PDB file of C-alpha atoms and ligand atoms in Angstrom:
ATOM      1  CA  MET Q 158      92.106  96.772 105.879  1.00 91.00           C
ATOM      2  CA  LEU Q 159      93.635  99.214 108.626  1.00 92.00           C
ATOM      3  CA  GLN Q 160      97.682  99.401 108.585  1.00 94.00           C
ATOM      4  CA  ILE Q 161      99.451 100.546 111.846  1.00 96.00           C
ATOM      5  CA  GLY Q 162     102.953 100.871 111.704  1.00 97.00           C
ATOM      6  CA  LEU Q 163     104.455 100.324 115.326  1.00 98.00           C
ATOM      7  CA  GLY Q 164     107.780 101.557 115.843  1.00 97.00           C
ATOM      8  CA  GLY Q 165     110.152 102.426 118.407  1.00 97.00           C
ATOM      9  CA  GLY Q 166     113.671 101.629 119.627  1.00 96.00           C
ATOM     10  CA  ILE Q 167     115.311  98.327 120.769  1.00 96.00           C
ATOM     11  CA  GLY Q 168     113.170  98.131 124.458  1.00 95.00           C
ATOM     12  CA  SER Q 169     110.534 100.753 123.956  1.00 96.00           C
ATOM     13  CA  GLY Q 170     107.962  97.682 123.925  1.00 96.00           C
ATOM     14  CA  LYS Q 171     106.798  97.879 120.886  1.00 96.00           C
ATOM     15  CA  SER Q 172     106.495  93.663 120.912  1.00 95.00           C
ATOM     16  CA  ALA Q 173     104.510  93.567 124.136  1.00 96.00           C
ATOM     17  CA  CYS Q 174     101.815  96.447 122.801  1.00 98.00           C
ATOM     18  CA  ALA Q 175     101.800  94.781 120.196  1.00 98.00           C
ATOM     19  CA  ALA Q 176     100.856  91.542 121.879  1.00 97.00           C
ATOM     20  CA  ALA Q 177      97.926  93.439 123.973  1.00 98.00           C
ATOM     21  CA  LEU Q 178      96.593  94.808 120.700  1.00 98.00           C
ATOM     22  CA  LYS Q 179      96.842  91.145 119.491  1.00 98.00           C
ATOM     23  CA  ALA Q 180      95.040  89.692 122.234  1.00 98.00           C
ATOM     24  CA  LEU Q 181      92.457  92.478 121.663  1.00 98.00           C
ATOM     25  CA  GLY Q 182      92.321  91.400 117.956  1.00 97.00           C
ATOM     26  CA  ALA Q 183      94.354  92.355 115.759  1.00 98.00           C
ATOM     27  CA  GLN Q 184      96.572  90.733 113.417  1.00 98.00           C
ATOM     28  CA  VAL Q 185     100.165  91.496 114.026  1.00 98.00           C
ATOM     29  CA  ILE Q 186     103.202  91.137 111.438  1.00 98.00           C
ATOM     30  CA  ASP Q 187     106.055  90.645 113.224  1.00 97.00           C
ATOM     31  CA  TYR Q 188     109.136  91.526 111.795  1.00 96.00           C
ATOM     32  CA  ASP Q 189     111.920  90.449 113.820  1.00 94.00           C
ATOM     33  CA  GLN Q 190     110.254  86.962 113.177  1.00 96.00           C
ATOM     34  CA  LEU Q 191     110.485  87.140 109.498  1.00 97.00           C
ATOM     35  CA  ALA Q 192     114.175  88.180 109.869  1.00 93.00           C
ATOM     36  CA  ARG Q 193     114.118  84.882 111.527  1.00 93.00           C
ATOM     37  CA  GLN Q 194     112.204  83.526 109.006  1.00 95.00           C
ATOM     38  CA  ALA Q 195     114.289  84.684 106.600  1.00 95.00           C
ATOM     39  CA  VAL Q 196     117.630  83.580 107.472  1.00 95.00           C
ATOM     40  CA  VAL Q 197     116.703  80.062 107.702  1.00 95.00           C
ATOM     41  CA  PRO Q 198     119.740  77.465 106.431  1.00 95.00           C
ATOM     42  CA  ARG Q 199     120.251  77.738 102.788  1.00 94.00           C
ATOM     43  CA  SER Q 200     117.998  80.119 102.316  1.00 93.00           C
ATOM     44  CA  ALA Q 201     119.324  82.904  99.932  1.00 92.00           C
ATOM     45  CA  ALA Q 202     120.153  85.797 102.331  1.00 94.00           C
ATOM     46  CA  TRP Q 203     121.616  82.653 104.469  1.00 95.00           C
ATOM     47  CA  GLN Q 204     123.792  81.777 101.669  1.00 95.00           C
ATOM     48  CA  LYS Q 205     124.932  85.602 101.138  1.00 96.00           C
ATOM     49  CA  ILE Q 206     125.576  85.580 104.804  1.00 96.00           C
ATOM     50  CA  VAL Q 207     127.941  82.766 104.989  1.00 95.00           C
ATOM     51  CA  ALA Q 208     129.663  84.247 101.695  1.00 96.00           C
ATOM     52  CA  ARG Q 209     130.400  87.474 103.489  1.00 95.00           C
ATOM     53  CA  TRP Q 210     130.809  86.982 107.289  1.00 95.00           C
ATOM     54  CA  GLY Q 211     132.211  82.651 107.004  1.00 93.00           C
ATOM     55  CA  LYS Q 212     131.479  79.978 108.761  1.00 91.00           C
ATOM     56  CA  ASP Q 213     132.596  81.832 112.279  1.00 91.00           C
ATOM     57  CA  ILE Q 214     128.763  83.079 112.178  1.00 93.00           C
ATOM     58  CA  ILE Q 215     127.228  79.660 112.195  1.00 93.00           C
ATOM     59  CA  GLY Q 216     126.255  76.992 114.460  1.00 90.00           C
ATOM     60  CA  VAL Q 217     126.749  73.945 114.448  1.00 89.00           C
ATOM     61  CA  ASP Q 218     123.444  72.959 112.901  1.00 92.00           C
ATOM     62  CA  ASP Q 219     124.089  75.645 110.395  1.00 93.00           C
ATOM     63  CA  SER Q 220     122.129  78.022 111.828  1.00 93.00           C
ATOM     64  CA  LEU Q 221     122.923  81.647 112.155  1.00 93.00           C
ATOM     65  CA  ASN Q 222     124.717  82.604 115.603  1.00 92.00           C
ATOM     66  CA  ARG Q 223     122.908  86.335 115.943  1.00 86.00           C
ATOM     67  CA  ALA Q 224     125.179  87.407 118.624  1.00 85.00           C
ATOM     68  CA  ALA Q 225     127.936  86.285 116.387  1.00 91.00           C
ATOM     69  CA  LEU Q 226     126.730  88.412 113.586  1.00 92.00           C
ATOM     70  CA  ALA Q 227     125.562  91.298 115.669  1.00 86.00           C
ATOM     71  CA  GLU Q 228     129.046  91.673 116.836  1.00 86.00           C
ATOM     72  CA  ARG Q 229     130.513  91.915 113.016  1.00 89.00           C
ATOM     73  CA  VAL Q 230     128.043  94.437 111.879  1.00 89.00           C
ATOM     74  CA  PHE Q 231     126.791  96.739 114.798  1.00 79.00           C
ATOM     75  CA  ASN Q 232     129.852  98.636 114.661  1.00 81.00           C
ATOM     76  CA  SER Q 233     130.128  99.370 111.042  1.00 88.00           C
ATOM     77  CA  ALA Q 234     127.792 101.108 109.418  1.00 87.00           C
ATOM     78  CA  VAL Q 235     128.655  99.489 105.902  1.00 95.00           C
ATOM     79  CA  GLU Q 236     128.268  95.953 107.447  1.00 94.00           C
ATOM     80  CA  LEU Q 237     125.194  96.901 108.801  1.00 89.00           C
ATOM     81  CA  ALA Q 238     123.934  98.113 105.188  1.00 90.00           C
ATOM     82  CA  ALA Q 239     125.365  95.231 103.718  1.00 95.00           C
ATOM     83  CA  LEU Q 240     123.336  92.820 106.183  1.00 94.00           C
ATOM     84  CA  ASN Q 241     120.026  94.757 105.242  1.00 90.00           C
ATOM     85  CA  SER Q 242     120.410  94.188 101.957  1.00 93.00           C
ATOM     86  CA  PHE Q 243     120.798  90.476 101.909  1.00 95.00           C
ATOM     87  CA  ILE Q 244     117.386  90.284 104.629  1.00 93.00           C
ATOM     88  CA  HIS Q 245     115.089  93.093 104.078  1.00 92.00           C
ATOM     89  CA  PRO Q 246     113.720  91.936 100.744  1.00 93.00           C
ATOM     90  CA  GLU Q 247     112.782  88.843 101.994  1.00 94.00           C
ATOM     91  CA  VAL Q 248     111.261  90.298 105.043  1.00 95.00           C
ATOM     92  CA  TYR Q 249     109.008  92.530 102.995  1.00 95.00           C
ATOM     93  CA  ARG Q 250     108.190  89.599 100.812  1.00 95.00           C
ATOM     94  CA  LEU Q 251     107.218  87.822 103.632  1.00 96.00           C
ATOM     95  CA  ALA Q 252     105.436  90.275 105.244  1.00 97.00           C
ATOM     96  CA  SER Q 253     103.338  91.113 101.938  1.00 96.00           C
ATOM     97  CA  ALA Q 254     103.007  87.484 101.364  1.00 96.00           C
ATOM     98  CA  GLN Q 255     101.324  87.111 105.194  1.00 97.00           C
ATOM     99  CA  LEU Q 256      98.903  90.011 105.036  1.00 97.00           C
ATOM    100  CA  HIS Q 257      97.734  88.875 101.884  1.00 96.00           C
ATOM    101  CA  GLN Q 258      96.279  86.099 103.550  1.00 97.00           C
ATOM    102  CA  LEU Q 259      94.238  88.036 105.817  1.00 97.00           C
ATOM    103  CA  PRO Q 260      90.585  88.681 105.875  1.00 95.00           C
ATOM    104  CA  GLU Q 261      89.961  92.198 104.463  1.00 92.00           C
ATOM    105  CA  ASN Q 262      88.406  93.551 107.525  1.00 92.00           C
ATOM    106  CA  SER Q 263      91.869  93.287 109.459  1.00 96.00           C
ATOM    107  CA  ILE Q 264      93.848  95.349 111.898  1.00 97.00           C
ATOM    108  CA  VAL Q 265      96.914  94.780 111.034  1.00 98.00           C
ATOM    109  CA  ILE Q 266      99.751  96.135 113.140  1.00 98.00           C
ATOM    110  CA  HIS Q 267     102.930  95.856 111.672  1.00 98.00           C
ATOM    111  CA  ASP Q 268     105.159  95.541 114.507  1.00 97.00           C
ATOM    112  CA  ILE Q 269     109.256  96.607 112.822  1.00 96.00           C
ATOM    113  CA  PRO Q 270     112.230  97.769 114.727  1.00 92.00           C
ATOM    114  CA  LEU Q 271     113.072  99.609 110.840  1.00 91.00           C
ATOM    115  CA  LEU Q 272     109.773 101.822 110.727  1.00 94.00           C
ATOM    116  CA  TYR Q 273     111.496 104.746 110.575  1.00 94.00           C
ATOM    117  CA  GLU Q 274     114.098 103.557 107.850  1.00 90.00           C
ATOM    118  CA  SER Q 275     111.179 101.505 105.724  1.00 89.00           C
ATOM    119  CA  ASP Q 276     109.046 103.568 103.466  1.00 90.00           C
ATOM    120  CA  LEU Q 277     106.308 101.578 105.162  1.00 94.00           C
ATOM    121  CA  ALA Q 278     105.901 104.102 107.440  1.00 95.00           C
ATOM    122  CA  LEU Q 279     104.554 106.224 104.530  1.00 94.00           C
ATOM    123  CA  ARG Q 280     102.296 103.693 103.015  1.00 93.00           C
ATOM    124  CA  THR Q 281     100.134 102.764 106.681  1.00 94.00           C
ATOM    125  CA  HIS Q 282      96.944 105.304 107.861  1.00 91.00           C
ATOM    126  CA  ALA Q 283      98.602 105.952 110.556  1.00 92.00           C
ATOM    127  CA  ASN Q 284     102.073 104.632 113.106  1.00 95.00           C
ATOM    128  CA  ILE Q 285     101.979 104.558 116.883  1.00 96.00           C
ATOM    129  CA  ILE Q 286     105.546 104.816 118.279  1.00 97.00           C
ATOM    130  CA  LEU Q 287     106.984 103.781 121.613  1.00 98.00           C
ATOM    131  CA  GLN Q 288     108.984 105.957 123.447  1.00 97.00           C
ATOM    132  CA  ALA Q 289     111.217 105.147 126.687  1.00 97.00           C
ATOM    133  CA  GLU Q 290     113.889 106.581 128.374  1.00 97.00           C
ATOM    134  CA  GLU Q 291     117.483 105.228 127.913  1.00 97.00           C
ATOM    135  CA  ASN Q 292     117.993 103.906 131.526  1.00 97.00           C
ATOM    136  CA  ILE Q 293     114.665 102.215 131.961  1.00 97.00           C
ATOM    137  CA  ARG Q 294     115.319 100.460 127.871  1.00 97.00           C
ATOM    138  CA  ILE Q 295     118.688  99.554 129.278  1.00 97.00           C
ATOM    139  CA  GLN Q 296     117.295  98.123 133.120  1.00 96.00           C
ATOM    140  CA  ARG Q 297     114.436  96.041 130.721  1.00 96.00           C
ATOM    141  CA  LEU Q 298     117.209  94.435 128.171  1.00 96.00           C
ATOM    142  CA  VAL Q 299     119.314  93.422 130.870  1.00 97.00           C
ATOM    143  CA  GLU Q 300     116.653  91.945 132.779  1.00 95.00           C
ATOM    144  CA  ASN Q 301     114.256  90.488 130.613  1.00 93.00           C
ATOM    145  CA  ARG Q 302     116.422  89.804 127.316  1.00 92.00           C
ATOM    146  CA  HIS Q 303     120.031  89.055 128.686  1.00 91.00           C
ATOM    147  CA  PHE Q 304     121.325  91.593 127.190  1.00 94.00           C
ATOM    148  CA  THR Q 305     124.505  93.264 128.918  1.00 95.00           C
ATOM    149  CA  VAL Q 306     124.175  97.322 129.841  1.00 97.00           C
ATOM    150  CA  GLU Q 307     127.450  97.887 127.604  1.00 95.00           C
ATOM    151  CA  ALA Q 308     125.316  96.144 124.386  1.00 92.00           C
ATOM    152  CA  ALA Q 309     122.385  97.449 125.304  1.00 95.00           C
ATOM    153  CA  GLN Q 310     123.825 101.198 125.076  1.00 95.00           C
ATOM    154  CA  LYS Q 311     125.476 100.140 121.966  1.00 90.00           C
ATOM    155  CA  ARG Q 312     122.311  99.032 120.294  1.00 89.00           C
ATOM    156  CA  ILE Q 313     120.452 101.736 121.560  1.00 94.00           C
ATOM    157  CA  ALA Q 314     123.269 104.174 119.945  1.00 91.00           C
ATOM    158  CA  SER Q 315     123.128 102.201 116.317  1.00 85.00           C
ATOM    159  CA  GLN Q 316     119.573 103.161 116.344  1.00 91.00           C
ATOM    160  CA  VAL Q 317     117.869 106.507 115.024  1.00 94.00           C
ATOM    161  CA  SER Q 318     117.356 108.698 117.839  1.00 95.00           C
ATOM    162  CA  ALA Q 319     113.699 109.380 119.130  1.00 94.00           C
ATOM    163  CA  GLU Q 320     113.257 112.532 117.687  1.00 95.00           C
ATOM    164  CA  LYS Q 321     113.955 110.924 114.590  1.00 96.00           C
ATOM    165  CA  LEU Q 322     111.152 108.328 115.483  1.00 97.00           C
ATOM    166  CA  ALA Q 323     108.929 110.925 116.806  1.00 96.00           C
ATOM    167  CA  GLU Q 324     108.972 112.434 112.643  1.00 96.00           C
ATOM    168  CA  ILE Q 325     107.058 109.218 111.628  1.00 97.00           C
ATOM    169  CA  ALA Q 326     104.641 109.637 114.587  1.00 95.00           C
ATOM    170  CA  ASP Q 327     100.688 110.027 114.468  1.00 92.00           C
ATOM    171  CA  VAL Q 328     100.812 108.484 117.902  1.00 93.00           C
ATOM    172  CA  LEU Q 329     102.924 109.083 120.505  1.00 95.00           C
ATOM    173  CA  ILE Q 330     103.466 106.479 123.497  1.00 96.00           C
ATOM    174  CA  ASP Q 331     105.301 106.985 126.789  1.00 97.00           C
ATOM    175  CA  ASN Q 332     105.945 103.685 127.788  1.00 97.00           C
ATOM    176  CA  ASN Q 333     108.029 104.502 131.059  1.00 97.00           C
ATOM    177  CA  ALA Q 334     105.375 103.400 133.784  1.00 92.00           C
ATOM    178  CA  ALA Q 335     104.828  99.797 134.622  1.00 92.00           C
ATOM    179  CA  ALA Q 336     103.719  96.816 131.733  1.00 93.00           C
ATOM    180  CA  THR Q 337      99.688  96.407 133.371  1.00 95.00           C
ATOM    181  CA  GLU Q 338      99.738 100.526 132.781  1.00 95.00           C
ATOM    182  CA  LEU Q 339     100.688  99.804 128.699  1.00 97.00           C
ATOM    183  CA  ALA Q 340      98.082  96.992 128.650  1.00 97.00           C
ATOM    184  CA  GLU Q 341      95.217  99.385 129.989  1.00 96.00           C
ATOM    185  CA  ILE Q 342      97.003 102.084 127.567  1.00 97.00           C
ATOM    186  CA  ALA Q 343      96.767  99.215 124.253  1.00 97.00           C
ATOM    187  CA  GLY Q 344      93.153  98.462 125.185  1.00 96.00           C
ATOM    188  CA  GLN Q 345      91.782 102.366 125.067  1.00 94.00           C
ATOM    189  CA  LEU Q 346      93.605 102.754 122.049  1.00 94.00           C
ATOM    190  CA  TRP Q 347      91.892  99.307 120.711  1.00 95.00           C
ATOM    191  CA  ARG Q 348      88.310 100.641 121.732  1.00 92.00           C
ATOM    192  CA  GLU Q 349      88.724 104.159 121.377  1.00 89.00           C
ATOM    193  CA  TRP Q 350      90.683 104.657 118.387  1.00 89.00           C
ATOM    194  CA  LEU Q 351      91.389 102.054 116.527  1.00 92.00           C
ATOM    195  CA  LEU Q 352      88.123 100.317 116.167  1.00 91.00           C
ATOM    196  CA  PRO Q 353      86.248 103.558 115.578  1.00 85.00           C
ATOM    197  CA  PHE Q 354      88.801 104.500 112.617  1.00 84.00           C
ATOM    198  CA  ALA Q 355      88.466 100.709 111.190  1.00 88.00           C
ATOM    199  CA  LYS Q 356      84.697 100.908 111.155  1.00 85.00           C
ATOM    200  CA  ASN Q 357      84.877 104.808 109.652  1.00 80.00           C
ATOM    201  CA  TRP Q 358      87.523 103.225 107.688  1.00 79.00           C
ATOM    202  CA  GLU Q 359      85.500 100.047 106.211  1.00 79.00           C
ATOM    203  CA  ASN Q 360      82.070 102.208 105.507  1.00 75.00           C
ATOM    204  CA  GLN Q 361      83.689 105.412 104.465  1.00 66.00           C
ATOM    205  CA  GLU Q 362      81.361 107.452 106.472  1.00 57.00           C
ATOM    206  CA  ARG Q 363      81.465 108.536 109.663  1.00 52.00           C
ATOM    207  CA  PHE Q 364      84.529 108.839 112.335  1.00 52.00           C
ATOM    208  CA  PHE Q 365      83.116 108.576 115.938  1.00 51.00           C
ATOM    209  CA  ALA Q 366      85.559 110.839 118.116  1.00 55.00           C
ATOM    210  CA  PRO Q 367      86.714 108.774 121.252  1.00 59.00           C
ATOM    211  CA  ARG Q 368      84.684 108.916 123.860  1.00 60.00           C
ATOM    212  CA  GLY Q 369      86.403 107.680 126.698  1.00 66.00           C
ATOM    213  CA  LYS Q 370      89.675 108.445 128.633  1.00 79.00           C
ATOM    214  CA  ILE Q 371      92.675 108.370 127.340  1.00 88.00           C
ATOM    215  CA  SER Q 372      96.247 107.273 128.934  1.00 92.00           C
ATOM    216  CA  PRO Q 373      97.698 111.115 129.323  1.00 92.00           C
ATOM    217  CA  ARG Q 374     100.793 108.995 128.105  1.00 95.00           C
ATOM    218  CA  VAL Q 375      99.415 108.560 125.000  1.00 93.00           C
ATOM    219  CA  ARG Q 376     100.142 111.916 122.845  1.00 90.00           C
ATOM    220  CA  PHE Q 377      98.055 111.993 119.215  1.00 86.00           C
ATOM    221  CA  PHE Q 378     100.446 113.999 117.371  1.00 77.00           C
ATOM    222  CA  ALA Q 379      99.077 116.234 114.305  1.00 81.00           C
ATOM    223  CA  ASN Q 380     101.837 115.511 112.136  1.00 90.00           C
ATOM    224  CA  LEU Q 381     101.442 117.373 108.797  1.00 92.00           C
ATOM    225  CA  PRO Q 382     104.230 116.736 107.441  1.00 95.00           C
ATOM    226  CA  LEU Q 383     103.763 113.163 107.792  1.00 94.00           C
ATOM    227  CA  ILE Q 384     100.668 113.171 105.924  1.00 91.00           C
ATOM    228  CA  VAL Q 385     101.677 115.080 103.027  1.00 93.00           C
ATOM    229  CA  ARG Q 386     104.784 112.694 102.410  1.00 95.00           C
ATOM    230  CA  ARG Q 387     101.596 109.976 102.572  1.00 92.00           C
ATOM    231  CA  LEU Q 388     100.016 112.412 100.587  1.00 91.00           C
ATOM    232  CA  GLN Q 389     102.890 112.837  97.977  1.00 92.00           C
ATOM    233  CA  LYS Q 390     103.574 109.310  98.101  1.00 91.00           C
ATOM    234  CA  LEU Q 391     100.662 108.645  96.308  1.00 88.00           C
ATOM    235  CA  GLY Q 392     101.236 111.112  93.931  1.00 86.00           C
ATOM    236  CA  LEU Q 393      98.357 113.968  95.217  1.00 88.00           C
ATOM    237  CA  ALA Q 394     100.649 117.257  95.369  1.00 89.00           C
ATOM    238  CA  ALA Q 395     100.022 118.477  98.995  1.00 91.00           C
ATOM    239  CA  GLN Q 396     101.314 121.982 101.437  1.00 92.00           C
ATOM    240  CA  ILE Q 397     101.593 122.951 104.189  1.00 95.00           C
ATOM    241  CA  LEU Q 398      99.587 126.509 104.281  1.00 93.00           C
ATOM    242  CA  ALA Q 399      99.847 126.778 108.433  1.00 92.00           C
ATOM    243  CA  ASP Q 400     101.233 124.619 111.194  1.00 91.00           C
ATOM    244  CA  SER Q 401     100.965 126.179 114.667  1.00 89.00           C
ATOM    245  CA  SER Q 402      99.143 125.636 117.902  1.00 83.00           C
ATOM    246  CA  GLU Q 403      96.284 127.694 116.522  1.00 84.00           C
ATOM    247  CA  GLU Q 404      96.064 126.528 113.611  1.00 87.00           C
ATOM    248  CA  LYS Q 405      96.731 123.486 110.697  1.00 87.00           C
ATOM    249  CA  VAL Q 406      96.074 123.914 107.204  1.00 90.00           C
ATOM    250  CA  ILE Q 407      97.196 121.443 104.400  1.00 91.00           C
ATOM    251  CA  GLN Q 408      96.230 122.411 101.118  1.00 90.00           C
ATOM    252  CA  ILE Q 409      95.605 119.188  98.597  1.00 89.00           C
ATOM    253  CA  GLU Q 410      95.780 119.629  94.606  1.00 88.00           C
ATOM    254  CA  LYS Q 411      92.508 117.472  93.109  1.00 83.00           C
ATOM    255  CA  GLY Q 412      93.550 118.998  89.996  1.00 79.00           C
ATOM    256  CA  ASN Q 413      91.459 117.405  87.530  1.00 81.00           C
ATOM    257  CA  MET Q 414      91.184 113.759  89.224  1.00 82.00           C
ATOM    258  CA  ALA Q 415      87.950 111.590  89.199  1.00 83.00           C
ATOM    259  CA  ASP Q 416      86.127 112.266  92.591  1.00 81.00           C
ATOM    260  CA  ARG Q 417      86.150 108.334  93.390  1.00 82.00           C
ATOM    261  CA  ASP Q 418      90.266 108.285  92.448  1.00 84.00           C
ATOM    262  CA  PHE Q 419      91.145 111.332  95.088  1.00 83.00           C
ATOM    263  CA  CYS Q 420      88.743 110.063  97.539  1.00 82.00           C
ATOM    264  CA  ARG Q 421      90.538 106.205  97.415  1.00 82.00           C
ATOM    265  CA  ALA Q 422      93.908 108.160  97.581  1.00 85.00           C
ATOM    266  CA  LEU Q 423      92.802 110.066 100.678  1.00 84.00           C
ATOM    267  CA  ARG Q 424      91.684 107.505 102.323  1.00 83.00           C
ATOM    268  CA  GLU Q 425      95.014 104.891 101.362  1.00 85.00           C
ATOM    269  CA  SER Q 426      96.725 107.741 103.061  1.00 85.00           C
ATOM    270  CA  GLY Q 427      94.884 107.208 106.278  1.00 83.00           C
ATOM    271  CA  LEU Q 428      92.798 110.537 105.822  1.00 83.00           C
ATOM    272  CA  LEU Q 429      89.022 109.580 107.103  1.00 74.00           C
ATOM    273  CA  LEU Q 430      86.068 111.414 105.706  1.00 67.00           C
ATOM    274  CA  GLU Q 431      82.824 112.485 107.590  1.00 64.00           C
ATOM    275  CA  ARG Q 432      79.927 113.873 105.408  1.00 59.00           C
ATOM    276  CA  GLY Q 433      82.182 115.377 103.058  1.00 62.00           C
ATOM    277  CA  GLU Q 434      84.674 116.751 105.486  1.00 68.00           C
ATOM    278  CA  ILE Q 435      88.547 115.675 105.448  1.00 75.00           C
ATOM    279  CA  LYS Q 436      90.259 114.649 108.841  1.00 73.00           C
ATOM    280  CA  ALA Q 437      93.077 113.413 110.205  1.00 73.00           C
ATOM    281  CA  ALA Q 438      93.402 109.833 111.459  1.00 70.00           C
ATOM    282  CA  ASN Q 439      94.230 111.565 114.452  1.00 67.00           C
ATOM    283  CA  PRO Q 440      90.839 112.504 115.835  1.00 64.00           C
ATOM    284  CA  ARG Q 441      92.208 114.595 118.411  1.00 63.00           C
ATOM    285  CA  CYS Q 442      93.676 116.993 116.122  1.00 65.00           C
ATOM    286  CA  THR Q 443      91.384 119.336 113.406  1.00 72.00           C
ATOM    287  CA  VAL Q 444      93.714 119.763 110.538  1.00 77.00           C
ATOM    288  CA  VAL Q 445      92.074 121.803 108.088  1.00 80.00           C
ATOM    289  CA  PHE Q 446      92.190 120.511 104.620  1.00 81.00           C
ATOM    290  CA  GLN Q 447      91.699 122.907 101.560  1.00 80.00           C
ATOM    291  CA  ILE Q 448      91.446 121.441  98.276  1.00 77.00           C
ATOM    292  CA  ALA Q 449      93.050 123.219  95.864  1.00 73.00           C
ATOM    293  CA  GLU Q 450      91.000 121.498  92.514  1.00 67.00           C
ATOM    294  CA  LYS Q 451      92.288 122.596  88.419  1.00 62.00           C
ATOM    295  CA  LYS Q 452      91.090 125.753  87.507  1.00 55.00           C
TER     296      LYS Q 452
HETATM  297  P1  LIG O 122     112.836  95.125 119.759  1.00 74.89           P
HETATM  298  O1  LIG O 122     113.157  95.926 119.169  1.00 74.89           O
HETATM  299  O2  LIG O 122     113.784  94.492 120.276  1.00 74.89           O
HETATM  300  O3  LIG O 122     111.479  94.101 119.188  1.00 74.89           O
HETATM  301  P2  LIG O 122     110.703  96.066 121.834  1.00 74.89           P
HETATM  302  O4  LIG O 122     110.490  97.175 121.459  1.00 74.89           O
HETATM  303  O5  LIG O 122     109.374  94.754 121.161  1.00 74.89           O
HETATM  304  O6  LIG O 122     112.449  96.038 120.943  1.00 74.89           O
HETATM  305  P3  LIG O 122     110.039  94.615 124.367  1.00 74.89           P
HETATM  306  O7  LIG O 122     110.061  93.485 123.548  1.00 74.89           O
HETATM  307  O8  LIG O 122     108.660  94.558 123.924  1.00 74.89           O
HETATM  308  O9  LIG O 122     110.752  96.090 123.031  1.00 74.89           O
HETATM  309  O10 LIG O 122     110.085  95.026 125.313  1.00 74.89           O
HETATM  310  C1  LIG O 122     111.607  94.923 126.248  1.00 74.89           C
HETATM  311  C2  LIG O 122     111.423  93.696 127.453  1.00 74.89           C
HETATM  312  O11 LIG O 122     110.993  94.891 128.035  1.00 74.89           O
HETATM  313  C3  LIG O 122     110.283  92.915 127.283  1.00 74.89           C
HETATM  314  O12 LIG O 122     110.666  92.248 128.189  1.00 74.89           O
HETATM  315  C4  LIG O 122     108.756  93.447 127.481  1.00 74.89           C
HETATM  316  O13 LIG O 122     107.867  92.196 128.249  1.00 74.89           O
HETATM  317  C5  LIG O 122     109.633  94.378 128.822  1.00 74.89           C
HETATM  318  N1  LIG O 122     108.709  95.636 128.967  1.00 74.89           N
HETATM  319  C6  LIG O 122     108.135  96.162 127.879  1.00 74.89           C
HETATM  320  N2  LIG O 122     107.592  97.456 127.753  1.00 74.89           N
HETATM  321  C7  LIG O 122     107.868  97.260 129.556  1.00 74.89           C
HETATM  322  C8  LIG O 122     107.146  98.084 130.745  1.00 74.89           C
HETATM  323  N3  LIG O 122     106.371  98.924 130.307  1.00 74.89           N
HETATM  324  N4  LIG O 122     107.361  97.995 132.136  1.00 74.89           N
HETATM  325  C9  LIG O 122     108.150  96.616 132.118  1.00 74.89           C
HETATM  326  N5  LIG O 122     108.985  96.270 131.349  1.00 74.89           N
HETATM  327  C10 LIG O 122     108.750  96.366 130.028  1.00 74.89           C
END
């Protein structure tokens, strides 16, 4: 099962991209939808929310008035943290339950607004981050999602910046163009990258480099710090020895770990194996991996 994180700020086009990938055959886990599911009337999270912010934030049918709740929390880091602590554990529980129901050969897209904040960013095999200019995002939110300009600006300001999101990106998509172009990009990524990636991942043998054309709006990103964080999350000691445009080298300490366990850990961190060589999930960048065995 290949696990891909899909992130980006509000209005950047995550859901639109997820919908396009779903139409091609991806299994999408929609964390916005799970967050709604987590707060259905009288659920544990709903009870905590009502206890903290009062009955003003629920409607006649007892469901949450999301706009009223957003008003309460999006101006305050403390209130937002409290809301998150009520909802997030339940969302991750629901996501995990959904994941366990999927066929083993699935390509799973985690469509998640808080990818940066979540450790899911390090547990995926690769992350796609969508980016669009702020004025374009605001315009989309106003035209399609009934936001006022002010509310859209506020929401964008409350989220992590595009620069920070790039820290967890393996692939960056510039989604400033028309929606049809985004759908085309999703198709290219599916055919040229995700399907071959999944095949390699299942077979643990060959990686098929993309043969077709990929839009210049897609940037495969040689994100060495992210690769190292993924490896470390799996308990492997790794460090960057070089990260320039000419040379990219990561050293991984194999120590006296058994070959099978080592290969499994590499695979879990999204690295691909090709005839004994290790490759990053990103087919467009060459990263040299040095393996340090125990002396
Ligand atoms: P959220 O964080 O709320 O989930 P999102 O990143 O999922 O936001 P979308 O809902 O996909 O954002 O996009 C916001 C709006 O902009 C939607 O109405 C979507 O259809 C539209 N949109 C997305 N991409 C484009 C595009 N390239 N051109 C025009 N409209 C677009």
